[in-house]
CSV table of C-alpha atoms and ligand atoms in Angstrom, one decimal:
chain,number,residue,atom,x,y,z
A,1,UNK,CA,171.8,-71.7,95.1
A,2,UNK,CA,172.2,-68.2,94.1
A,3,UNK,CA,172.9,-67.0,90.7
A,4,UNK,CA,173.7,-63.3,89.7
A,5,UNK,CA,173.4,-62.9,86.4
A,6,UNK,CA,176.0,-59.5,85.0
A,7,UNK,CA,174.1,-58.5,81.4
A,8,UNK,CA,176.7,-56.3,80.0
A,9,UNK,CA,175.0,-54.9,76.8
A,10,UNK,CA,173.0,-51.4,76.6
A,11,UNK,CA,170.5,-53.0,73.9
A,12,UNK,CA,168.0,-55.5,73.3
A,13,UNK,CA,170.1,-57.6,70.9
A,14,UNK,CA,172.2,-60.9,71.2
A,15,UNK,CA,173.0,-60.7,74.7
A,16,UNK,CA,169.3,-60.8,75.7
A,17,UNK,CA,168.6,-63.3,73.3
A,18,UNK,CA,171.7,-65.7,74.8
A,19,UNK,CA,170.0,-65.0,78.2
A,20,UNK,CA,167.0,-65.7,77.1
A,21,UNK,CA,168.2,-69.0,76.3
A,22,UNK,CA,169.9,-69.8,79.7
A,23,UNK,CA,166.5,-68.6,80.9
A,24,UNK,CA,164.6,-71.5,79.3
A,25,UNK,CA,167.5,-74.2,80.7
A,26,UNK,CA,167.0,-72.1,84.0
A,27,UNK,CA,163.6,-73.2,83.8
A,28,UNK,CA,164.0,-76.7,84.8
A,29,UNK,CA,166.0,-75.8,88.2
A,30,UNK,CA,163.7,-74.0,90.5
A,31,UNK,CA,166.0,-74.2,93.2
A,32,UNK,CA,168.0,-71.5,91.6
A,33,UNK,CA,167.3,-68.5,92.5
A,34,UNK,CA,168.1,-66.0,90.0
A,35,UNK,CA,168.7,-62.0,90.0
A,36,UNK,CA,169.8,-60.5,86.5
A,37,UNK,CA,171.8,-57.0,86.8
A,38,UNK,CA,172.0,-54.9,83.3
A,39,UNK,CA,174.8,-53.1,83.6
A,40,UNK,CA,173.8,-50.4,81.5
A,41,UNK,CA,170.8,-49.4,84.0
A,42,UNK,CA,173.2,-48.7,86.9
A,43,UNK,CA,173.7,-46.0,88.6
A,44,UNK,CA,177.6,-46.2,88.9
A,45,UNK,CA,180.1,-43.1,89.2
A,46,UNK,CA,183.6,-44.5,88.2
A,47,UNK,CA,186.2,-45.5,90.4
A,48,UNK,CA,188.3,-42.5,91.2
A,49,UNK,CA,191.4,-44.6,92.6
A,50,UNK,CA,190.9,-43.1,96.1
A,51,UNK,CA,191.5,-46.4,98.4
A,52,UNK,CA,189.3,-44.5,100.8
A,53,UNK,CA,186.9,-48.1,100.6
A,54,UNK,CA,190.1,-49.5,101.5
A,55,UNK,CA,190.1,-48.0,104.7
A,56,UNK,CA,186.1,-47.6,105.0
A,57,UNK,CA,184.9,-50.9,103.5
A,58,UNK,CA,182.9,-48.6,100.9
A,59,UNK,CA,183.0,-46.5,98.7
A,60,UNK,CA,182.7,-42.0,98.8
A,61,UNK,CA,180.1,-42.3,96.2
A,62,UNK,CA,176.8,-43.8,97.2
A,63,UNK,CA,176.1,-45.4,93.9
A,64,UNK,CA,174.3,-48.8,93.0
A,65,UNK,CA,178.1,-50.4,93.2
A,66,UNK,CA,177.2,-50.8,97.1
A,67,UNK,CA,174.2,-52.9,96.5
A,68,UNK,CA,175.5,-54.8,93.7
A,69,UNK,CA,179.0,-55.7,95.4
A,70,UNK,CA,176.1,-56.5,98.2
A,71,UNK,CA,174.5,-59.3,96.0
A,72,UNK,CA,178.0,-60.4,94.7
A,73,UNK,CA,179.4,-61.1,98.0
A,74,UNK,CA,175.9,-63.2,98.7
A,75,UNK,CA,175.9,-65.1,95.5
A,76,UNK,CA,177.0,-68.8,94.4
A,77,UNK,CA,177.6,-68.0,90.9
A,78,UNK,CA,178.4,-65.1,88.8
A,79,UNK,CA,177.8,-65.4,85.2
A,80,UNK,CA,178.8,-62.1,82.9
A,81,UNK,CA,177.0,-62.1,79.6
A,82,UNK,CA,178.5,-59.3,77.5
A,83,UNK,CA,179.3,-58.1,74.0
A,84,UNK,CA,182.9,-57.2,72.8
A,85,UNK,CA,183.7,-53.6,72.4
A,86,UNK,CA,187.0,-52.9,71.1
A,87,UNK,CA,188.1,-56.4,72.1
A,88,UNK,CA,187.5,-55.9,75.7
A,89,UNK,CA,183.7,-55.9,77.8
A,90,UNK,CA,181.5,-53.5,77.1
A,91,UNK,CA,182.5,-49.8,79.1
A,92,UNK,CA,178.9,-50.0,81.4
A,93,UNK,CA,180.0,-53.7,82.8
A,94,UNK,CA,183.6,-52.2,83.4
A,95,UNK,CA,182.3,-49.6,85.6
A,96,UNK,CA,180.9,-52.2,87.6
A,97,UNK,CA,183.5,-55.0,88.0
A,98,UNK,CA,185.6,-52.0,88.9
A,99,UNK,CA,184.0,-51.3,91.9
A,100,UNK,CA,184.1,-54.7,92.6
A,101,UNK,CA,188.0,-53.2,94.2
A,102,UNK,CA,185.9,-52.0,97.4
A,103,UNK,CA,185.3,-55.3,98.6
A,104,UNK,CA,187.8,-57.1,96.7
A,105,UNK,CA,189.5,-58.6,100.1
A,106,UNK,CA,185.8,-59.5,101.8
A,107,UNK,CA,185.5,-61.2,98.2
A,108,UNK,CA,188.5,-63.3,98.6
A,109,UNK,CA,186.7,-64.9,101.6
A,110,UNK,CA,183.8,-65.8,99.4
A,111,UNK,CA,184.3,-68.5,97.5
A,112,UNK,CA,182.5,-68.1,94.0
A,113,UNK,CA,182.0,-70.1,90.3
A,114,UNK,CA,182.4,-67.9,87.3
A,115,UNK,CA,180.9,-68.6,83.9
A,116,UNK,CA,181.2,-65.8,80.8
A,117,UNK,CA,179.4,-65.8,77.4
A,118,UNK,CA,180.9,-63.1,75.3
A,119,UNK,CA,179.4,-62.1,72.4
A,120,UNK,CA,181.5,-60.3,69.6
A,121,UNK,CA,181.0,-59.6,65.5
A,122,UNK,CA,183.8,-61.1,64.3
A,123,UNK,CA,184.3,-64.7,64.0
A,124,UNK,CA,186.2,-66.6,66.7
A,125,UNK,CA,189.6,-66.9,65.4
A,126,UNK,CA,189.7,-63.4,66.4
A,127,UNK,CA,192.0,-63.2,70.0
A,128,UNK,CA,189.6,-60.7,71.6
A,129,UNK,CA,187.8,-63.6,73.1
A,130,UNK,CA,190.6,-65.1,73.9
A,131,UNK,CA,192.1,-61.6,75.7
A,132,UNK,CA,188.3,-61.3,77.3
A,133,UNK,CA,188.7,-65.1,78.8
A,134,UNK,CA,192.0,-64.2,80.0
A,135,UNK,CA,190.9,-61.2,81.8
A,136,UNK,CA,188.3,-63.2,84.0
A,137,UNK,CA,190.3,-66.1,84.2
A,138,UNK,CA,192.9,-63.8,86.0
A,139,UNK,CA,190.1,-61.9,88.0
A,140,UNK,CA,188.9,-65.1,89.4
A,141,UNK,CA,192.7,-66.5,90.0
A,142,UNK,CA,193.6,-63.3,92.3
A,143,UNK,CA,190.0,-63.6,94.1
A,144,UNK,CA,190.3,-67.1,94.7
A,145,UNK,CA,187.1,-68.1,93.0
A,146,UNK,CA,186.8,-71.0,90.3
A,147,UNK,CA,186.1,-70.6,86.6
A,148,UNK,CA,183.5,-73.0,85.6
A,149,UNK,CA,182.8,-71.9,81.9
A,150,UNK,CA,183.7,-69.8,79.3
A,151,UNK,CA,181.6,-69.7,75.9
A,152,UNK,CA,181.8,-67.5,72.9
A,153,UNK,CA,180.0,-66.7,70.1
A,154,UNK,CA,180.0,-64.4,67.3
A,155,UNK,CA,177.1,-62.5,66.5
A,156,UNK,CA,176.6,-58.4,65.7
A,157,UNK,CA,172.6,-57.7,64.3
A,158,UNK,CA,170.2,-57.9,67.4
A,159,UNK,CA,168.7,-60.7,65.6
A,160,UNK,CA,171.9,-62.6,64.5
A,161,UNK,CA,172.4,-65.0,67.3
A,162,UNK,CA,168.2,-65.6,67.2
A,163,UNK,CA,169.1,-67.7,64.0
A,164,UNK,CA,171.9,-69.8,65.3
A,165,UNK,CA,169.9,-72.6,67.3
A,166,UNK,CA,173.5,-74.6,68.4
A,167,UNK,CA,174.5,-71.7,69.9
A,168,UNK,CA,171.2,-71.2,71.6
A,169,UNK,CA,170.9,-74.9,72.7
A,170,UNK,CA,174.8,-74.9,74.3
A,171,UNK,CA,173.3,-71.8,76.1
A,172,UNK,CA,170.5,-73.6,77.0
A,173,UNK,CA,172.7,-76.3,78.3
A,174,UNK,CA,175.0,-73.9,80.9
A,175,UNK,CA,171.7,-74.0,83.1
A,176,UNK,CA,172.7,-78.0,83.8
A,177,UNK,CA,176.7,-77.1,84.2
A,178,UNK,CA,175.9,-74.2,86.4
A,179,UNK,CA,173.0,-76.5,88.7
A,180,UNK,CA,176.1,-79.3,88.9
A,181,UNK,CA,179.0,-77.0,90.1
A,182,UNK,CA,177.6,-76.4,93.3
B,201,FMN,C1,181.1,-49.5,70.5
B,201,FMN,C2,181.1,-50.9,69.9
B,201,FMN,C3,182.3,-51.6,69.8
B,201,FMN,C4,182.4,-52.8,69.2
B,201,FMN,N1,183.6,-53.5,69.2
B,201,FMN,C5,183.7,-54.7,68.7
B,201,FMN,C6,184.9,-55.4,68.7
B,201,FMN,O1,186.0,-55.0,69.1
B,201,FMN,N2,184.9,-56.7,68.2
B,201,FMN,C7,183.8,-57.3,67.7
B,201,FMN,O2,183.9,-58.4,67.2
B,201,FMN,N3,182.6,-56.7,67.7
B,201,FMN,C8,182.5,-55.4,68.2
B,201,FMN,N4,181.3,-54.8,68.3
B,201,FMN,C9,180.1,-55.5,67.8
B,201,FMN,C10,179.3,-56.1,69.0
B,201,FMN,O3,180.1,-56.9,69.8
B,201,FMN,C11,178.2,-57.0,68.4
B,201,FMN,O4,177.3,-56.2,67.6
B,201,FMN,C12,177.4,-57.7,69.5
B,201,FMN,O5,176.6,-58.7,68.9
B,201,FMN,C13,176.6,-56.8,70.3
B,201,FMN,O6,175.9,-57.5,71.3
B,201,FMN,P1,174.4,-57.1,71.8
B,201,FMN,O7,173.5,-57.3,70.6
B,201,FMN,O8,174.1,-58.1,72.9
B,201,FMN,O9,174.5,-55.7,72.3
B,201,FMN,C14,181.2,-53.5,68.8
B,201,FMN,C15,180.0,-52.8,68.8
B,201,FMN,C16,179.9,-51.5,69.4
B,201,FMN,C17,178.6,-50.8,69.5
């Protein structure tokens, strides 16, 4: 089983430390093979709207979207880790679920689980989690692929969610739902 991991923040802060977590569960199911993508290191120019990968398959700019919608397209399960910015994902894993668009009908054909951890400052009543959910939840619906999870926390210092140990055992615990949803 092949799991590509989306890490959506530019820092070392909660988002690492979540993964970090999942990392540990990870631990105890070698047969998944694992490839992380930080977002933030990415070489991706923007979509420009041109449809010309409609009609090529790919798109004008030969950025690092061609080999990531490459591993997408080969994957068993996409998990995006990110933190909230201004109640959506963060602006670096945008740019690269946007380009996603290239291959979006080869992507249909791929059937796919989905799991999110989103990782925001304010406390979960607030709807930007909810709005965040939604916004995979309708990604996955139009691609065809199945939602298997979708966990948030709230967190802002680097170091916050390091001191919540529920938090960090549920992570812990997605390794198990994400080995059972094959
Ligand atoms: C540009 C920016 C925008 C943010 N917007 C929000 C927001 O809309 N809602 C929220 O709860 N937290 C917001 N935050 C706080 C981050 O989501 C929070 O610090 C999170 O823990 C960062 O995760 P990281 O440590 O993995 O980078 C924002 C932070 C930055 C830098």
């Amino acid at each position: 089983m092949k799991l590509l991991i989306f890490n959506g923040s530019p820092r070392e802060g909660n988002t690492v430390e979540a993964l970090k977590a999942l990392y540990e569960g990870l631990a105890d199911y070698p047969d998944i093979e694992v490839q992380e993508i930080k977002a933030a290191d990415a070489h991706i120019i923007p979509c420009e709207g041109c449809d010309a990968c409609m009609r090529s398959g790919d798109c004008i700019f030969e950025d690092d979207s061609i080999e990531i919608n490459k591993l997408v397209k080969e994957a068993d399960f996409l998990l995006f880790a990110t933190p909230v910015y201004w109640w959506g994902v963060t602006a670096q894993l945008k740019l690269v679920m946007d380009k996603f668009y290239a291959c979006h009908e080869e992507f249909m054909k791929c059937p796919k689980k989905v799991g999110t951890i989103v990782i925001g400052e304010a406390g979960l009543y607030d709807p930007q989690y909810e709005i965040i959910e939604k916004q995979f939840w309708c990604i996955c619906d139009y691609l065809g692929w199945d939602k298997v999870f979708s966990k948030s926390y709230s967190a802002n210092k680097p170091t916050d969610l390091h001191e919540q140990t529920e938090s960090l055992a549920e992570i812990k615990g997605l390794a198990e739902i994400i080995h059972e949803s094959r």
